[in-house]
Short mmCIF file of C-alpha atoms and ligand atoms in Angstrom, two decimals:
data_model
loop_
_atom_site.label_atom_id
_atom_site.label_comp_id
_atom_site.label_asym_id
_atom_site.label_seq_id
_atom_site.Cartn_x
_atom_site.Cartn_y
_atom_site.Cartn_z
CA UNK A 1 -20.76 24.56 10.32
CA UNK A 2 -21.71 21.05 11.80
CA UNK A 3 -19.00 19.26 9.90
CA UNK A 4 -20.08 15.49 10.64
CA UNK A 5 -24.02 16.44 9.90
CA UNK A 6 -23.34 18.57 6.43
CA UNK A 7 -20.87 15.49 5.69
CA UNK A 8 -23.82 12.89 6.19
CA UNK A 9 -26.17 15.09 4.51
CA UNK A 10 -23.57 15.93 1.55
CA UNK A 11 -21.73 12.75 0.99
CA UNK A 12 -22.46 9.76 -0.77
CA UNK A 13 -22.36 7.48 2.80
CA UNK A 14 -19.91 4.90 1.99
CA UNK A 15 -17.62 5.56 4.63
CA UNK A 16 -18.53 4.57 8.19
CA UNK A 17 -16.55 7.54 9.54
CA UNK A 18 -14.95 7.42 13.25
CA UNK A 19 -16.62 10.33 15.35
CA UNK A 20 -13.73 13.02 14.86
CA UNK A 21 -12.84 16.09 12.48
CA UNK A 22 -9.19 16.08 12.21
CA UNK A 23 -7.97 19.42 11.10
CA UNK A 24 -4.19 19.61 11.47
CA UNK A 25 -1.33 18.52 13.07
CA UNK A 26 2.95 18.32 13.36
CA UNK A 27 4.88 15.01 13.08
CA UNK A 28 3.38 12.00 14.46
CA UNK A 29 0.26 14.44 16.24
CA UNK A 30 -2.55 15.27 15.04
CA UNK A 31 -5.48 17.83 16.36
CA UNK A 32 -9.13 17.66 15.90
CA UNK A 33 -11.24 20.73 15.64
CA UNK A 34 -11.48 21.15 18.98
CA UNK A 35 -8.08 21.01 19.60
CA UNK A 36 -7.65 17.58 20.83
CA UNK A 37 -4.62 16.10 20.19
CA UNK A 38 -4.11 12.11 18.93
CA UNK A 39 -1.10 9.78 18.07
CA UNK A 40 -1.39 9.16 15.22
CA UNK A 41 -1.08 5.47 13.79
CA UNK A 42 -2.37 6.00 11.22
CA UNK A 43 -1.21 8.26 9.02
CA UNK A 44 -3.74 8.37 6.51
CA UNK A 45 -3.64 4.99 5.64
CA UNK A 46 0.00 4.76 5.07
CA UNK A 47 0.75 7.98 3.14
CA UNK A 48 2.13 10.55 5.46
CA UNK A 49 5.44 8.62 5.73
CA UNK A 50 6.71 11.56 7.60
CA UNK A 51 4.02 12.42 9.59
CA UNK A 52 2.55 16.18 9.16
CA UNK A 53 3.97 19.34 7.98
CA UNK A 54 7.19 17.96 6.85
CA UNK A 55 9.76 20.53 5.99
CA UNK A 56 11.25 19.03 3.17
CA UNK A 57 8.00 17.67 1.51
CA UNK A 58 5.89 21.16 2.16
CA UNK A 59 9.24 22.90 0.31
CA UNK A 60 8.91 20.26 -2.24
CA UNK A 61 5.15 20.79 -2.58
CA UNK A 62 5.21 24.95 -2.65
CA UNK A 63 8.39 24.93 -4.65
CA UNK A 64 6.35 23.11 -7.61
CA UNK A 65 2.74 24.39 -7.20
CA UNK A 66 5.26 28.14 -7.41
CA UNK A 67 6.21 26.97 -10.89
CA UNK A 68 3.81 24.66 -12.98
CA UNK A 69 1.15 22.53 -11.28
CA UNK A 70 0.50 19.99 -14.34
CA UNK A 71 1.58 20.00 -17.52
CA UNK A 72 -0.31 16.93 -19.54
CA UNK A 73 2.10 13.93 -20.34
CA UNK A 74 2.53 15.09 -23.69
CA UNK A 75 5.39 17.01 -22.77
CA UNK A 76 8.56 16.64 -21.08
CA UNK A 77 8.99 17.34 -17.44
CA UNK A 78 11.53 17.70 -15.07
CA UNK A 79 9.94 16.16 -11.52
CA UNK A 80 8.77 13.12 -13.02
CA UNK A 81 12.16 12.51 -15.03
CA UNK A 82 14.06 13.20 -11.78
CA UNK A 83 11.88 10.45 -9.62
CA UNK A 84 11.80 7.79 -12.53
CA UNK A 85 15.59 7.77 -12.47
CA UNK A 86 15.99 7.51 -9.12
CA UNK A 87 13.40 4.88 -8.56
CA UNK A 88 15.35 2.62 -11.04
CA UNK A 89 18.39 3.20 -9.59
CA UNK A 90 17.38 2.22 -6.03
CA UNK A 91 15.43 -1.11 -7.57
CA UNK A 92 17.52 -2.29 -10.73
CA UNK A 93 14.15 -1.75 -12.37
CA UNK A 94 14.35 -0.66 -15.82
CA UNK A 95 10.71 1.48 -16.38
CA UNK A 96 8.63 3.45 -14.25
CA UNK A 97 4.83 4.44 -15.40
CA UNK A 98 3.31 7.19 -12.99
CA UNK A 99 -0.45 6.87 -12.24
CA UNK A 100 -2.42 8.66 -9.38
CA UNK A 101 -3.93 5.47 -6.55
CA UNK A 102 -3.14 1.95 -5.92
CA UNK A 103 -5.63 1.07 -8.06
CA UNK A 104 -4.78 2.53 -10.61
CA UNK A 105 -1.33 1.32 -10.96
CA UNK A 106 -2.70 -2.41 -10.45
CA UNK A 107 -4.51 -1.50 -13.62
CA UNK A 108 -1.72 -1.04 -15.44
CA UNK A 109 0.35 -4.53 -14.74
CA UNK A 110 -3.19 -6.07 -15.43
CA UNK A 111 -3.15 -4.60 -18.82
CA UNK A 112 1.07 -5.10 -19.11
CA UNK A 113 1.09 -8.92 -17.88
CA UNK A 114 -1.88 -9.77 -20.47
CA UNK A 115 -0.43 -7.72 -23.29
CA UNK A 116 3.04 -9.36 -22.29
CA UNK A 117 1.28 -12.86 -22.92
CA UNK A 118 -0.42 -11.77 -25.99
CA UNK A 119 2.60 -10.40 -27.50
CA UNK A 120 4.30 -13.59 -26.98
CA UNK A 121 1.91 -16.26 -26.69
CA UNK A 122 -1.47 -14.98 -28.56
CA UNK A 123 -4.80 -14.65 -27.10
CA UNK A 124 -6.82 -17.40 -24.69
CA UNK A 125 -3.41 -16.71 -21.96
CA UNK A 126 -5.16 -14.05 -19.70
CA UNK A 127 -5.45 -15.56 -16.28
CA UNK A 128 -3.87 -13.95 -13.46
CA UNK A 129 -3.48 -15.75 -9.75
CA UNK A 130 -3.57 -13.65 -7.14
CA UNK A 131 -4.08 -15.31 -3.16
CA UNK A 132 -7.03 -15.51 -0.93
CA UNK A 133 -7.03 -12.57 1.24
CA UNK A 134 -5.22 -10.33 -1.40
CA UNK A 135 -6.76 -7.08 -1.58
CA UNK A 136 -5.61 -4.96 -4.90
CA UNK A 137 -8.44 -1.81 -5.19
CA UNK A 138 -11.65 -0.86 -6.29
CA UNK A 139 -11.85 -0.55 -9.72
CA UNK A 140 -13.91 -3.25 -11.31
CA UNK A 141 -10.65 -5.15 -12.46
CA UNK A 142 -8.83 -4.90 -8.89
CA UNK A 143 -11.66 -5.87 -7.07
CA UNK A 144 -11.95 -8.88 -9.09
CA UNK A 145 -8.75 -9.74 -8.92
CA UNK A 146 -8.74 -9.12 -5.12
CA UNK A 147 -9.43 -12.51 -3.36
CA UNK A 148 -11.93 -11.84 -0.96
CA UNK A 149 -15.73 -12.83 -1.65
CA UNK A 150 -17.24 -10.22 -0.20
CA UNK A 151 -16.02 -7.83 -2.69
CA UNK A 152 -17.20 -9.64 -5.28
CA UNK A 153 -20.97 -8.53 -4.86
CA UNK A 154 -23.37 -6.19 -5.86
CA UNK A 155 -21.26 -5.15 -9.48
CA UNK A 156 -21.42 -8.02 -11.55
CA UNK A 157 -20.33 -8.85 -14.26
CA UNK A 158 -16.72 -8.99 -12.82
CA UNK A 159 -13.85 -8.72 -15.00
CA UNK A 160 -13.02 -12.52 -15.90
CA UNK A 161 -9.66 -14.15 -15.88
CA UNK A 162 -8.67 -14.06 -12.33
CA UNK A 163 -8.13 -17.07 -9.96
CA UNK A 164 -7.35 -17.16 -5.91
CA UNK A 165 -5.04 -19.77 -4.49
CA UNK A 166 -4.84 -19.86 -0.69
CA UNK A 167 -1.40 -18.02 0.43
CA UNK A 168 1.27 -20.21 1.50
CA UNK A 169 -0.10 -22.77 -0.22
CA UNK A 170 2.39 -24.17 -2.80
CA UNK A 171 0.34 -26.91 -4.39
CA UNK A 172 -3.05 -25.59 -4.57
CA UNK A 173 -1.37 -22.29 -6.49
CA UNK A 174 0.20 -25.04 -8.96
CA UNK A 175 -2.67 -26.74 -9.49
CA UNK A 176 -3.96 -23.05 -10.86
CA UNK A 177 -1.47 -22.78 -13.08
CA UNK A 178 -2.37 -23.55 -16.66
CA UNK A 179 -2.02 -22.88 -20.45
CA UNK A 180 -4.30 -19.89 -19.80
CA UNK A 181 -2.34 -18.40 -17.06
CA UNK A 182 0.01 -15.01 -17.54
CA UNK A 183 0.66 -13.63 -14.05
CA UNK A 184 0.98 -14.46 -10.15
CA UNK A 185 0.13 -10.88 -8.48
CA UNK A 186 0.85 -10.90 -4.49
CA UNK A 187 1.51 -8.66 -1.51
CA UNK A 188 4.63 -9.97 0.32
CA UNK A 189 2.62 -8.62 3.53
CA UNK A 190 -1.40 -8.98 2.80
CA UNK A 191 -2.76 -5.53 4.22
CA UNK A 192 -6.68 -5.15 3.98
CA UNK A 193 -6.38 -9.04 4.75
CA UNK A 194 -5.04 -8.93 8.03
CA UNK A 195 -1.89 -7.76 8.10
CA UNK A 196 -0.25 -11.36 6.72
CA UNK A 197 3.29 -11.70 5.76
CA UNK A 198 4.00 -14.22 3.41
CA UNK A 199 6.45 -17.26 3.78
CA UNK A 200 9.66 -16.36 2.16
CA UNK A 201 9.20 -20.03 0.16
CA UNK A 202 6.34 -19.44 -0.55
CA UNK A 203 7.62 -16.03 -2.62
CA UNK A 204 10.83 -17.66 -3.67
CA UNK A 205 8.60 -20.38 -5.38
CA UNK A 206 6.22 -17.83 -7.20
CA UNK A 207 9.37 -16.29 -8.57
CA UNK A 208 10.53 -19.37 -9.23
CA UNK A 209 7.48 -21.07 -11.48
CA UNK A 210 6.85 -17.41 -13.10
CA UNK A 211 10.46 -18.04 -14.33
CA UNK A 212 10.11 -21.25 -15.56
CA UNK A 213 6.36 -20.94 -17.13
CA UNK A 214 6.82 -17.09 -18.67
CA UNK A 215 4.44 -15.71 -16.03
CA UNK A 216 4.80 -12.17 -15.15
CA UNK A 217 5.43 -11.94 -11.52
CA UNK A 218 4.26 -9.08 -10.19
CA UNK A 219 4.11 -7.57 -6.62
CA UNK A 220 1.94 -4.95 -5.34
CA UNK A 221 4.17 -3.32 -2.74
CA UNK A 222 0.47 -0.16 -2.95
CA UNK A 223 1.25 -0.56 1.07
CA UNK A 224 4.42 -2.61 1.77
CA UNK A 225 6.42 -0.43 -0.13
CA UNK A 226 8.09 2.73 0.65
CA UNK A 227 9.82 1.94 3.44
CA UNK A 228 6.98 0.62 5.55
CA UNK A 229 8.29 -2.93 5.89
CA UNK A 230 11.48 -2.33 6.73
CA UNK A 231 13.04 -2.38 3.21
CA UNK A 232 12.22 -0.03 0.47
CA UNK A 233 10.14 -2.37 -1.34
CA UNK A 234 9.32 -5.54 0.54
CA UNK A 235 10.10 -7.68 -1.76
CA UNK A 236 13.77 -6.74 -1.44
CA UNK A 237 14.03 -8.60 1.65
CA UNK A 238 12.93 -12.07 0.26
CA UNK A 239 15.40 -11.56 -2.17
CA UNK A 240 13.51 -12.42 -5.49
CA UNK A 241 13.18 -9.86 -8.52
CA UNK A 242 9.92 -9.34 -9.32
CA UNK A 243 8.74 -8.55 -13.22
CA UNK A 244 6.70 -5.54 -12.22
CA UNK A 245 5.81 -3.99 -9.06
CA UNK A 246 3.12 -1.28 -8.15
CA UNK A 247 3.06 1.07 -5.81
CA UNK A 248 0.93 4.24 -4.09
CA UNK A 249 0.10 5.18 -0.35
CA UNK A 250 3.67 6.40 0.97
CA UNK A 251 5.05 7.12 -2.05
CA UNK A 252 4.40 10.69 -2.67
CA UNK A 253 4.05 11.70 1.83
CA UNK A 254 0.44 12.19 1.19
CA UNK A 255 -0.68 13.11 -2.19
CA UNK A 256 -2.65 11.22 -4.60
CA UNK A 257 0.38 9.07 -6.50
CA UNK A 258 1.27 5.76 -7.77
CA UNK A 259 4.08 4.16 -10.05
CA UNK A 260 4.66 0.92 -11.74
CA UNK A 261 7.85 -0.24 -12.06
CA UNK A 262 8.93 -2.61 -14.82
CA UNK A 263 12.21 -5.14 -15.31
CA UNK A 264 13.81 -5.53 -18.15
CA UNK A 265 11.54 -8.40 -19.10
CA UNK A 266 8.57 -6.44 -19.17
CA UNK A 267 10.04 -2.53 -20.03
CA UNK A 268 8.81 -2.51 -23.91
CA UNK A 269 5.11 -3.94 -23.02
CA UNK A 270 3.32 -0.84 -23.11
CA UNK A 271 4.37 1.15 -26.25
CA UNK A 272 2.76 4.66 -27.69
CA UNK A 273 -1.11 4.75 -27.12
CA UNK A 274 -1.65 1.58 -25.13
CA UNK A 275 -1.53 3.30 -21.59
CA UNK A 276 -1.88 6.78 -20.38
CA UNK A 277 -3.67 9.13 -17.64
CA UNK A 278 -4.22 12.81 -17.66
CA UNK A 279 -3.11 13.24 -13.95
CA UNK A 280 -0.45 10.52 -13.51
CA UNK A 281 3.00 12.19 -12.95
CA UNK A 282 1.67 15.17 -11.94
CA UNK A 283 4.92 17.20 -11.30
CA UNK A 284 3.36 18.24 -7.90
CA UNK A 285 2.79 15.06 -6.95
CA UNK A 286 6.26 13.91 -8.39
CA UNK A 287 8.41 16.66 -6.56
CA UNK A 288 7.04 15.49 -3.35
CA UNK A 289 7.55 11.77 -4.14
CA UNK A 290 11.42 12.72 -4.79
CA UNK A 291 11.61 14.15 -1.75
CA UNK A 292 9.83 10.83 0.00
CA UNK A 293 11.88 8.53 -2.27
CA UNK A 294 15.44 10.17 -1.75
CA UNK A 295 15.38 10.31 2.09
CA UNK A 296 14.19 6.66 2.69
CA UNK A 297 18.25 5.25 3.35
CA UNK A 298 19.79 2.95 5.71
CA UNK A 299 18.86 5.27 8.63
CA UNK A 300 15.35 5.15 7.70
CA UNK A 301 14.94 1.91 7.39
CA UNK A 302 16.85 0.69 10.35
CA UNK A 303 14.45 3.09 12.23
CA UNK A 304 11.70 1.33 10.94
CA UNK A 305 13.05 -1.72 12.14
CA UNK A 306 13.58 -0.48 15.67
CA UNK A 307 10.57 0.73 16.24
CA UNK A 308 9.24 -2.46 15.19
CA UNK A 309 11.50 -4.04 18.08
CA UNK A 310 10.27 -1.64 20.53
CA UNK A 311 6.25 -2.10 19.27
CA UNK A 312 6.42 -5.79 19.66
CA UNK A 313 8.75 -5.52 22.94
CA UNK A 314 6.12 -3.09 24.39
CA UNK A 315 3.04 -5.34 23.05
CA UNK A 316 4.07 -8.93 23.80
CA UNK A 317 2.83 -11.07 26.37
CA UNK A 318 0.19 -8.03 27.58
CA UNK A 319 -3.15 -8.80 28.69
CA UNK A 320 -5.56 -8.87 25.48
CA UNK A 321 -2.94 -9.23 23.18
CA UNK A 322 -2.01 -12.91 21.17
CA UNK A 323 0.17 -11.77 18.78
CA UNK A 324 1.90 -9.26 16.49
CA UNK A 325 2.21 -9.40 12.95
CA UNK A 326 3.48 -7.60 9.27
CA UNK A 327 6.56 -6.34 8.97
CA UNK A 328 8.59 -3.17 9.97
CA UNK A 329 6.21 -0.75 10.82
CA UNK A 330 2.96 -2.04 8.95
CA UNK A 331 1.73 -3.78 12.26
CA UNK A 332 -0.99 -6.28 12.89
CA UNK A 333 -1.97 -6.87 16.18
CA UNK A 334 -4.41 -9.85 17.05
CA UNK A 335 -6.06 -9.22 20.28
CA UNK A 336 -8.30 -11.96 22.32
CA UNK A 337 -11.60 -13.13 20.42
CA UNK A 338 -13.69 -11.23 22.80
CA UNK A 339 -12.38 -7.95 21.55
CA UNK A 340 -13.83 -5.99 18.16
CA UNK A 341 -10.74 -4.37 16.50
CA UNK A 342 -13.35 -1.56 15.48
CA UNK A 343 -14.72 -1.15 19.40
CA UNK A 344 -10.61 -0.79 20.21
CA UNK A 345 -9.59 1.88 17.58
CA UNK A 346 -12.95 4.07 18.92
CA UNK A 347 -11.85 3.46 22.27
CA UNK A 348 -8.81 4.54 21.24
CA UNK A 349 -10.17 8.36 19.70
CA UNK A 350 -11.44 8.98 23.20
CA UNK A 351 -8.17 8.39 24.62
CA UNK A 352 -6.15 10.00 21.85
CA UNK A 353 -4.44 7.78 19.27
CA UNK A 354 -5.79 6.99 15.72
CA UNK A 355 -5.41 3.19 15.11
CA UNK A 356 -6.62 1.05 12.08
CA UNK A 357 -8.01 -2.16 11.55
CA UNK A 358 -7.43 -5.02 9.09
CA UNK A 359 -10.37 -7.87 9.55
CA UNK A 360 -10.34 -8.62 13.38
CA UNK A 361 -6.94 -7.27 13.93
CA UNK A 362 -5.70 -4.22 15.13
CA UNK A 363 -3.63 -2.62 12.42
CA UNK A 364 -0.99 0.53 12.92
CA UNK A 365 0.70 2.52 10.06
CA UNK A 366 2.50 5.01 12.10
CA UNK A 367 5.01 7.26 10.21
CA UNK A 368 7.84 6.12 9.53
CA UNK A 369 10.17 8.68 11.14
CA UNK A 370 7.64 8.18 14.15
CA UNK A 371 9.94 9.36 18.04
CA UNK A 372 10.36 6.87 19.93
CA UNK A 373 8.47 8.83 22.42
CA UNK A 374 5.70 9.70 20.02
CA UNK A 375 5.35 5.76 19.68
CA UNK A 376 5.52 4.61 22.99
CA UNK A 377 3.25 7.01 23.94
CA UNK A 378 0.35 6.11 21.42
CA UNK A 379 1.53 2.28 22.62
CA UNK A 380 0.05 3.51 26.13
CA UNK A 381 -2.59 4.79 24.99
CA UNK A 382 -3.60 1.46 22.93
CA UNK A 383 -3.42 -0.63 25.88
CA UNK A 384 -5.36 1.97 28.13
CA UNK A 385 -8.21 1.47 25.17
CA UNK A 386 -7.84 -2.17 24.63
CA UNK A 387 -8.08 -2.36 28.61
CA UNK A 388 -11.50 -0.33 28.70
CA UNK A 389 -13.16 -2.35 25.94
C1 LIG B 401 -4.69 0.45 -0.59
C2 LIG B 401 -4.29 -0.67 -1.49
C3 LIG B 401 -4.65 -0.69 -2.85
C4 LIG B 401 -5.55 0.35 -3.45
O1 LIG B 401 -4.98 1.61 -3.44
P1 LIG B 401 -5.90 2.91 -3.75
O2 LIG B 401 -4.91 4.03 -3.78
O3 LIG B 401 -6.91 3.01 -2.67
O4 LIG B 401 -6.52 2.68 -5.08
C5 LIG B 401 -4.15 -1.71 -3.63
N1 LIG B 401 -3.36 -2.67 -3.12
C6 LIG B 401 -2.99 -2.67 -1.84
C7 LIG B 401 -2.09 -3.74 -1.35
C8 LIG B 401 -3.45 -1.69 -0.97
O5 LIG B 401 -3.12 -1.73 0.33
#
């Protein structure tokens, strides 16, 4: 079968797909189907946080899809139970909801931080700041409360109630606040928006006027969490509590999974009938989250780190290349003006490493357990491709 040509003539077209049909692969490789063989820096978008065909997460996987695939949440279940304890004990978060995207869990603390208000406050305090440059999903309530304009087209009416302060920015976010306000949502790293770590002030303030005003500060750690950045949430690092964080990507190696964690501020929100989803906590899914979730310790994460080191050691100062940002191994690499991010990463499938991009910048996601040879490889291979742009 002509894969690409049955795809184009098959599926909806909303994807402008690189020229390559990936079909397997082992730790940080991947093959295509004719057996060519890529870095990859990818790793589909952040999930595969250790790589392909890891042990532990395929035993994980089998051992569940051997006993019950899904059960409904209107029972008990073991996997889920297991991974909601665990997650609070590793963030001093009280709560976890399970969904099945990033979306999908930025859903939920929409719904929490306005029902959180309501509960308290009554209705007419709905608004919810999130920064210029955020991006939060692609549901009709995440994209309008993701703060870029060209999202906002095409699907109107947006949902209402959501206002975009520039990041960094202290005063122009407090001139948003007002009587109608609920929540500050932000990445700690902006992802889709160009791989942008915040100012730690700039976070410490947020936590500080959500304290002060009743806002519910919450922190979508979708891509920054899991032990990309470094830390196991990013947040961690800035040292703020936040009053609900979301998650996804990493969190379950590569299967469709989210959670939503909730402090003890925000724990009884969401009580019988206000939230629910027939797939979210699917034990599957779960199983292989515990087995993601448990192994990301010190080791892990000081990995992380050093690869970062050797990334921005390798990168530095090299023709092309102005500078490297993000955190831990969610890396953003701005290359001269006379470069296209998206004529780099093509470049880079001939030569044989899968790169992203995030707006004009360069953008890798390797997995986290990536070799250092495995890295400095595909690090090669980058320059090779920025070189023949
Ligand atoms: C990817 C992403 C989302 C959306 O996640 P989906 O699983 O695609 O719904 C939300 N927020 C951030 C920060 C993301 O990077």
């Amino acid at each position: 079968m002509d894969i690409i040509k049955e795809d184009k003539e098959n599926i909806l077209n909303t994807y402008k797909r690189f020229n390559v049909v990936l079909t397997n692969g082992h730790g940080s490789t991947l093959f295509d189907q004719d057996g060519k063989e890529y870095i990859d820096f990818s790793s589909g978008i952040g999930t595969n946080i250790y790589g392909i065909c890891d042990k532990e997460w395929i035993d994980a996987v089998c051992e569940q899809a051997h006993k019950l695939q899904h059960t409904s949440n209107l029972y008990y279940s073991e996997p889920q139970v297991r991974l909601a304890k665990l997650l609070c004990e590793k963030t001093g978060m009280k709560k976890v909801f399970f969904s099945n995207s990033g979306a999908e869990s930025n859903e939920c603390a929409i719904k929490a931080a306005r029902k959180y208000s309501f509960d308290k406050y009554g209705e007419g305090r709905y608004e919810i700041i999130t920064l210029v440059n955020s991006f939060h999903g692609r549901t009709i309530a995440t994209l309008s409360a993701t703060g870029q304009d060209v999202f906002h087209q095409f699907f109107f009416p947006f949902v209402e109630g959501f206002k975009h302060a520039p990041a960094n920015d202290i005063k122009a976010l407090d001139e948003l606040i007002s009587n109608k306000t609920c929540a500050i949502m932000i990445e700690c790293v902006q992802g889709e928006g160009g791989v942008n770590a915040l100012d730690p002030e700039f976070i410490k303030h947020i936590e500080k006027v959500c304290k002060e005003k009743d806002l519910v500060f919450i922190v979508d750690e979708v891509q920054t969490g899991n032990g990309r950045c470094g830390y196991l949430y990013s947040y961690m690092e800035y040292g703020v509590k936040p009053d609900i964080v979301t998650t996804a990507k990493g969190i379950a190696g590569g299967l469709p999974f989210g959670a939503i964690l909730f402090s003890e501020k925000t724990e009884h929100v969401l009580g019988y009938g206000q939230h629910a989803t027939t797939f979210g906590g699917n034990p599957i899914c779960a199983n292989a989250a515990y087995s993601v979730i448990s192994r990301i310790d010190d080791n892990l994460l000081s990995h992380v780190r050093n690869m970062r080191k050797l990334i921005e050691n390798k990168l530095i100062g090299k023709p092309g290349i102005k500078s490297i940002s993000g955190k831990g191994l969610m890396v953003g690499i701005e290359i001269d003006e006379k470069y296209k991010a998206a004529d780099v990463v093509a470049k880079g499938i001939e030569n044989g490493v899968i790169m992203l991009t995030a707006k004009n910048k360069i953008r890798l996601l390797p997995p986290l357990n990536i070799s250092e040879k495995d890295l400095t490889k595909g690090l090669d291979l980058l320059l090779k491709s920025l070189s023949e742009v």
